[in-house]
Coordinates of C-alpha atoms and ligand atoms in Angstrom, one line a residue:
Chain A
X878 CA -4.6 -64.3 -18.6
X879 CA -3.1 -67.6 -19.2
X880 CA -0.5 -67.6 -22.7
X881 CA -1.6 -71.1 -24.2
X882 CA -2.4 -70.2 -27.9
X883 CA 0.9 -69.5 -30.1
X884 CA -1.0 -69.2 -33.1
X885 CA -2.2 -65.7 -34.6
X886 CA -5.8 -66.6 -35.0
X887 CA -8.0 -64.6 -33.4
X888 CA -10.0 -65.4 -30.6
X889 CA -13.5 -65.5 -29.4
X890 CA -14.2 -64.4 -26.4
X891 CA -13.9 -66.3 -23.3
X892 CA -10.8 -68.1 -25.3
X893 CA -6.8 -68.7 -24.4
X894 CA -5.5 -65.2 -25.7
X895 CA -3.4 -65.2 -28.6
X896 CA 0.4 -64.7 -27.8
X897 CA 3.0 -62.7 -30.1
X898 CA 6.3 -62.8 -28.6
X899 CA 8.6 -60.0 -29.5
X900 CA 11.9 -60.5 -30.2
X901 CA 12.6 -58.1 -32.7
X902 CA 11.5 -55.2 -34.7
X903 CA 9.9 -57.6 -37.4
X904 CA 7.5 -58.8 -34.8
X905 CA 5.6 -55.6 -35.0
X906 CA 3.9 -56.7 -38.6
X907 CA 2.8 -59.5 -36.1
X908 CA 1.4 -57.6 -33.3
X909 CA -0.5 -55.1 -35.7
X910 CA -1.5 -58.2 -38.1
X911 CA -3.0 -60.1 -34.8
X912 CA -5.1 -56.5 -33.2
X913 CA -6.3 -55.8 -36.5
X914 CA -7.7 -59.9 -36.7
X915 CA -8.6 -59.4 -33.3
X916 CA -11.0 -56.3 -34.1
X917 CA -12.5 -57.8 -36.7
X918 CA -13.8 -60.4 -34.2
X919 CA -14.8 -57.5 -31.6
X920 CA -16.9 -55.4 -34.3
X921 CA -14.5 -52.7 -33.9
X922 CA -15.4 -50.0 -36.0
X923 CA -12.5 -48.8 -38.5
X924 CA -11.7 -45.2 -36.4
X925 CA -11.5 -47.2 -33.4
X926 CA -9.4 -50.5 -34.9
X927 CA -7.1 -48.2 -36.6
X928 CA -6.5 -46.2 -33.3
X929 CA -5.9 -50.0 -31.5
X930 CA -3.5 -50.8 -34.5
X931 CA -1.9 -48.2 -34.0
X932 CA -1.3 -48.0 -30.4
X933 CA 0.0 -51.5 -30.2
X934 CA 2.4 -50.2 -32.3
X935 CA 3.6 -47.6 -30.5
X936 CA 4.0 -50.3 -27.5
X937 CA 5.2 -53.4 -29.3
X938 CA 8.0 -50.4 -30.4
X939 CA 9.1 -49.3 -27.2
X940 CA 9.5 -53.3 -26.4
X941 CA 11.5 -53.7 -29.2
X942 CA 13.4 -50.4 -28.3
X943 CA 13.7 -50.1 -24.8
X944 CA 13.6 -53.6 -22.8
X945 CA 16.6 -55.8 -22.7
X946 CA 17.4 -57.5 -26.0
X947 CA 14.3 -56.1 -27.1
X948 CA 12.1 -58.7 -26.0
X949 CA 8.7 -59.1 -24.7
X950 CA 5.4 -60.8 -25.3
X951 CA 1.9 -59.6 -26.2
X952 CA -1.5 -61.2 -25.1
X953 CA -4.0 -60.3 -27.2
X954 CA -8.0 -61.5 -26.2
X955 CA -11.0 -60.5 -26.7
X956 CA -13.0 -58.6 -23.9
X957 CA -16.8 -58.7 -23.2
X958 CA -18.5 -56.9 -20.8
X959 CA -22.6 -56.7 -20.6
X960 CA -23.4 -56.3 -24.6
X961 CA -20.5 -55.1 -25.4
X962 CA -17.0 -56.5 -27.0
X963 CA -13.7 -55.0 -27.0
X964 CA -10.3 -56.1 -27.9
X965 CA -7.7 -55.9 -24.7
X966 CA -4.5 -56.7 -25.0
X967 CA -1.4 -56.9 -22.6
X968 CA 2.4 -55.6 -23.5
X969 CA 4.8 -56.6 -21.1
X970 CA 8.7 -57.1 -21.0
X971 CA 11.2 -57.6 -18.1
X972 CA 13.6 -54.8 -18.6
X973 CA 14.9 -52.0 -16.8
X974 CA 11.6 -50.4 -16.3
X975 CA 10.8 -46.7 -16.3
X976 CA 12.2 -45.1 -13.0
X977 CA 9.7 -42.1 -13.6
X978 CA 6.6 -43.1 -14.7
X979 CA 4.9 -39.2 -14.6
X980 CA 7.7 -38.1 -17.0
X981 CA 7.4 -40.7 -19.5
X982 CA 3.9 -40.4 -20.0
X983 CA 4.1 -37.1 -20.5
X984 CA 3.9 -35.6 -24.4
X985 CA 7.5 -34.5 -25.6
X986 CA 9.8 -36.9 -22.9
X987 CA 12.1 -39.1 -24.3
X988 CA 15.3 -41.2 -23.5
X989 CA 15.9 -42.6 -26.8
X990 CA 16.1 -39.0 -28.3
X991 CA 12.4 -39.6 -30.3
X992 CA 9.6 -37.5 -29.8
X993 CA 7.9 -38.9 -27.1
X994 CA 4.7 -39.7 -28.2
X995 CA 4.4 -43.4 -27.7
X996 CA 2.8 -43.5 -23.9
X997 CA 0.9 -40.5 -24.0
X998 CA -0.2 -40.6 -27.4
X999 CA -1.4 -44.3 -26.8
X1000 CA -3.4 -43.2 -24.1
X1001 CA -5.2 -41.3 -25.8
X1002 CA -5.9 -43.5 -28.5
X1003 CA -7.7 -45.8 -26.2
X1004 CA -10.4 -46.5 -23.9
X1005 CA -8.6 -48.2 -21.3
X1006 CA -5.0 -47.6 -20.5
X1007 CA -2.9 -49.4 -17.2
X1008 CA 0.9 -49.2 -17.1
X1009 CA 2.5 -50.8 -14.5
X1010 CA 6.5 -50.1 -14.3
X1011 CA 9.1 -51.8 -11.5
X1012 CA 12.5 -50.0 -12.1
X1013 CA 15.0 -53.3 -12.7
X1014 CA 12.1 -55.5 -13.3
X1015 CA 9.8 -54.9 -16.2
X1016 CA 6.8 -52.8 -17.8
X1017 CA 3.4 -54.2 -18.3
X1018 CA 0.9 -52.3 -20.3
X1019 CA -2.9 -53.3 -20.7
X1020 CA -4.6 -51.4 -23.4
X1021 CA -8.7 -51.9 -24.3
X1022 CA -10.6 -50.9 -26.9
X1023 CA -14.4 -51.3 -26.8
X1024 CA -16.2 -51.4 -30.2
X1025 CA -19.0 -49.1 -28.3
Chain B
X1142 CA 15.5 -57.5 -50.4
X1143 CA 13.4 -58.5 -53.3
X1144 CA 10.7 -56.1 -53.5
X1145 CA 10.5 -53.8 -55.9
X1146 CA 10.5 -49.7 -54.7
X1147 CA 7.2 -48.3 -55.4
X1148 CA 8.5 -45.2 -57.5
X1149 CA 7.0 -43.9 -60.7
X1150 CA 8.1 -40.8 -62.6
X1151 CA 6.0 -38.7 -64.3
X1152 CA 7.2 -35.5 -65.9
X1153 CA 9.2 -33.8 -63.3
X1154 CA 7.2 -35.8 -60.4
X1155 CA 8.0 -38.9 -58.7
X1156 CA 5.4 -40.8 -57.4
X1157 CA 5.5 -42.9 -54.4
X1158 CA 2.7 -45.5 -54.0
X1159 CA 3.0 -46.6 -49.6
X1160 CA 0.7 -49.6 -49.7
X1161 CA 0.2 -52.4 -47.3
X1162 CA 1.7 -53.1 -43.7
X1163 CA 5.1 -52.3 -44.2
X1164 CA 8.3 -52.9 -41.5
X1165 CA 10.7 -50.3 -40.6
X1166 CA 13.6 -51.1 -42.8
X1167 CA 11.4 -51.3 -46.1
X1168 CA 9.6 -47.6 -44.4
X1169 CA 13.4 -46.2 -44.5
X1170 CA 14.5 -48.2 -47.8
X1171 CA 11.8 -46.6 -49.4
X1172 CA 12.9 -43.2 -48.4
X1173 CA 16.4 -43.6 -49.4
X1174 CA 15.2 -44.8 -53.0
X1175 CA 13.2 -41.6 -53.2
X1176 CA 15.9 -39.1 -52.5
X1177 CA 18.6 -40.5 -54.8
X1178 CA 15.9 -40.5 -57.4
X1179 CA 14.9 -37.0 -56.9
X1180 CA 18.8 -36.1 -56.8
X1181 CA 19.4 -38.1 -59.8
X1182 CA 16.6 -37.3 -62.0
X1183 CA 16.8 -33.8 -60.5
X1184 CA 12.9 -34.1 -59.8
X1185 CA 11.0 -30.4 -58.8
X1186 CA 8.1 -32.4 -56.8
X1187 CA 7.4 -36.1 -55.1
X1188 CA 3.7 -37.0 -54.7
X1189 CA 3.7 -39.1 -51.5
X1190 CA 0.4 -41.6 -52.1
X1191 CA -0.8 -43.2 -48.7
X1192 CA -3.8 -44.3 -49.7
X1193 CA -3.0 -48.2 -49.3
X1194 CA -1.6 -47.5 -45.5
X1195 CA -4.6 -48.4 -43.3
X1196 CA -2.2 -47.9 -40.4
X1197 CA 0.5 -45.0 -40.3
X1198 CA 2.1 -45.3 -36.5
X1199 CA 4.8 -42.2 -35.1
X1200 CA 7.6 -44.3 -37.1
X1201 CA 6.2 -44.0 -40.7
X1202 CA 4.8 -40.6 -39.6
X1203 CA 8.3 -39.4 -38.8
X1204 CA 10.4 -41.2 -41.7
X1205 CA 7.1 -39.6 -44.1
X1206 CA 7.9 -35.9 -42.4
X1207 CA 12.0 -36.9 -42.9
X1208 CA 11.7 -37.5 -46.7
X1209 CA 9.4 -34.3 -46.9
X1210 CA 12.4 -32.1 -45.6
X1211 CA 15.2 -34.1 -47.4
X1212 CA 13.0 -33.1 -50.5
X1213 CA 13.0 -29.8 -49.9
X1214 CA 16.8 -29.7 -49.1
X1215 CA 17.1 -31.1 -52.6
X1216 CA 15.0 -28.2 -54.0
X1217 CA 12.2 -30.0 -54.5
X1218 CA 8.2 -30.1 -53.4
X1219 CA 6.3 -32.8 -51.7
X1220 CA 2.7 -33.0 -51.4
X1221 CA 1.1 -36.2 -49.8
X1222 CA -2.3 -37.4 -51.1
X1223 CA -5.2 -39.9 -50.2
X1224 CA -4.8 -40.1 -46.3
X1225 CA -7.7 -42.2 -45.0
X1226 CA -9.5 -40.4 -42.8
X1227 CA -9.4 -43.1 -39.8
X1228 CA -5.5 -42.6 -40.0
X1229 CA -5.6 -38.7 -40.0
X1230 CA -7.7 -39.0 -37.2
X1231 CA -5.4 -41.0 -35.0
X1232 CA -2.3 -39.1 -36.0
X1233 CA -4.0 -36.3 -34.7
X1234 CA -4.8 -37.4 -31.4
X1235 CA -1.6 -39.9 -31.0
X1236 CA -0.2 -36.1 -31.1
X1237 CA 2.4 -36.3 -34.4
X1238 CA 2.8 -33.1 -35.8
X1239 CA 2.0 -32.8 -39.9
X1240 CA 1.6 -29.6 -40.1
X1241 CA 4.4 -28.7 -42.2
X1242 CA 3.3 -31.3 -44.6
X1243 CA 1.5 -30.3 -47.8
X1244 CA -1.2 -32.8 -48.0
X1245 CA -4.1 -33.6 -50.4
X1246 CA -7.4 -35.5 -50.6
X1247 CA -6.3 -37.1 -54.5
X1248 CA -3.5 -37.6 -56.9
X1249 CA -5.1 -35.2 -59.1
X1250 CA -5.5 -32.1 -56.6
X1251 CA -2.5 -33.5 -55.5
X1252 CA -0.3 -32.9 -58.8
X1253 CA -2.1 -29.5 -59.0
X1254 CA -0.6 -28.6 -55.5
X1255 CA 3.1 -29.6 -56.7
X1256 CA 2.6 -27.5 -59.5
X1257 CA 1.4 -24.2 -57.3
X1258 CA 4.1 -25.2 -54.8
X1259 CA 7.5 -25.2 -57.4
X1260 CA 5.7 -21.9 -59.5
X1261 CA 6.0 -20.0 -56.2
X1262 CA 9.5 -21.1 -55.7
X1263 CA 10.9 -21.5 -59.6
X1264 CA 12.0 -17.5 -58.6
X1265 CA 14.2 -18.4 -56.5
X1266 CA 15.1 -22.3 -57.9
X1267 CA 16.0 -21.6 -61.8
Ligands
ATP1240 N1 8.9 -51.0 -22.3 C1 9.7 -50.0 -21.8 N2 10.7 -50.3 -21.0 C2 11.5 -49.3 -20.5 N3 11.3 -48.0 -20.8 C3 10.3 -47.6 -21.6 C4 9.4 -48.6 -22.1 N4 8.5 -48.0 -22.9 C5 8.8 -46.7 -22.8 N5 9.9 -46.5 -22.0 C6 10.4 -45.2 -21.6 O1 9.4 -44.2 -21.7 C7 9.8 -43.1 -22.5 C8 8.6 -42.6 -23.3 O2 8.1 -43.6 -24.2 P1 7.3 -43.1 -25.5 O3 6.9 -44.2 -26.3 O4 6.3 -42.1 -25.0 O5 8.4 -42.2 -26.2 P2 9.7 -42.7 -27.1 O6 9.6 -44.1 -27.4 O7 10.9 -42.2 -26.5 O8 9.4 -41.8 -28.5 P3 8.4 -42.2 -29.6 O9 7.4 -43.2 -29.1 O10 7.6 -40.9 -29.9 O11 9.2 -42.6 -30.7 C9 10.9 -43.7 -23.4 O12 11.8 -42.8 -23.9 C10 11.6 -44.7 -22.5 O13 12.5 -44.0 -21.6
MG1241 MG1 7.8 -45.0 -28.1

């Protein structure tokens, strides 16, 4: 994916993805304004939007919570594959990583004293999930949501 | 802040209209408002309407859950009414536990709930 497009339109597919940089916990109304545009395009039905929304919530969060200064960037594009169009979209920071990745994708495990829902529950919210975590260096999460 | 809190009173119920996309801060502002009001007006039940939130993520889930006990701590009910479906859904399987929330499918049933809930407890209350 190759950031060109700052603005929040969304995109058709084959298009620059859309980029939200997060630098702050205001940025989230951003990040869920742009997936739920991004849906729209993809013929996401409402169950499966909401459960994208929602999810890039949890994610844009942990950014804002847990990476250094709170800062990251989302990539937001739409995803076709055969007949069928999807909305995939690419969280990634360069903070101090998760040292154990097994732990923090499991239900319950938290560092920040939450409830630890974020990863796992995220997972599960969609139909594609890849995490990708270098202690010291970053996380990068790619989520997809197909709309059948 | 400008905005206005979304609170109504109505007999000894406060109503809370969520509505929209709505940040963190203005999620907790909200739930601050609420609580003095129910101190101050000495409230006996808070109807929580969610209809307007097409999106409720662990964050407003939790601060939602918070005000619900912080009710109760003031010796009042809470009910919540008009969750879309799409959103209970999700809760659900992002895994955030509502289960010691009171919640209804309208305002009306939702009043009629508040009203069961603080006759059971008026014994122990008044
Ligand atoms: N982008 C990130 N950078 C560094 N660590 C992260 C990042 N995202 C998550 N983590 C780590 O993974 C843990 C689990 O994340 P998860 O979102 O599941 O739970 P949480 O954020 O702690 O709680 P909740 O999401 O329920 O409020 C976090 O506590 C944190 O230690
Ligand atoms: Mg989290």
């Amino acid at each position: 994916m190759t950031p060109l497009a700052t603005a929040a339109e969304p995109r058709a597919p084959g298009e620059a993805p859309t980029l939200v940089q997060i630098t702050g916990e205001a940025d989230l109304l951003r990040v869920r304004s742009t997936l739920r545009a991004q849906a729209q395009v993809a013929g996401l039905g409402l169950t499966a939007a909401t459960k994208l929304v929602t999810a890039g919530s949890e994610l844009a969060r942990n950014i804002v919570r847990y990476a250094t200064h709170g800062q990251g960037v989302v990539l937001v594009e739409t995803a076709e594959e055969g007949s069928r169009r999807g909305v995939r979209a690419r969280f990634s920071d360069d903070g101090p990583g998760i040292v154990d990745l097994g732990a923090a994708m499991t239900d319950g495990y938290s560092s920040g004293g939450s409830m630890g829902l974020g990863l796992p529950g995220s997972r599960r919210l969609m139909d594609e999930f890849e995490i990708d975590s270098v202690p010291g260096r970053g996380t990068t999460i790619v989520i997809c949501q197909w709309n059948r | 802040m400008l905005e206005q809190v979304p609170l109504q009173r109505l007999g000894h119920t406060i109503i809370v209209t969520l509505q929209g996309d709505l940040d963190d801060a203005t999620v907790e502002r909200i739930e601050r408002a609420v609580t003095d009001e129910v101190a101050k007006v000495r409230a006996r039940g808070v109807l929580i309407d969610v209809s307007g939130l097409a999106v409720v993520d662990s964050f407003v889930a939790r601060v939602i859950a918070r005000l619900v006990g912080m009710v109760a701590l003031l010796g009042a009910v809470s009910t919540i009414v008009g969750i879309q479906p799409a959103v209970a859904i999700t809760l659900v399987e992002l895994g955030v536990p509502m289960d010691h929330v009171h919640t209804a499918l309208n305002a009306e049933q939702g009043m009629a709930r508040l009203r069961r809930m603080w006759d059971d407890t008026t014994g122990y209350r008044r």
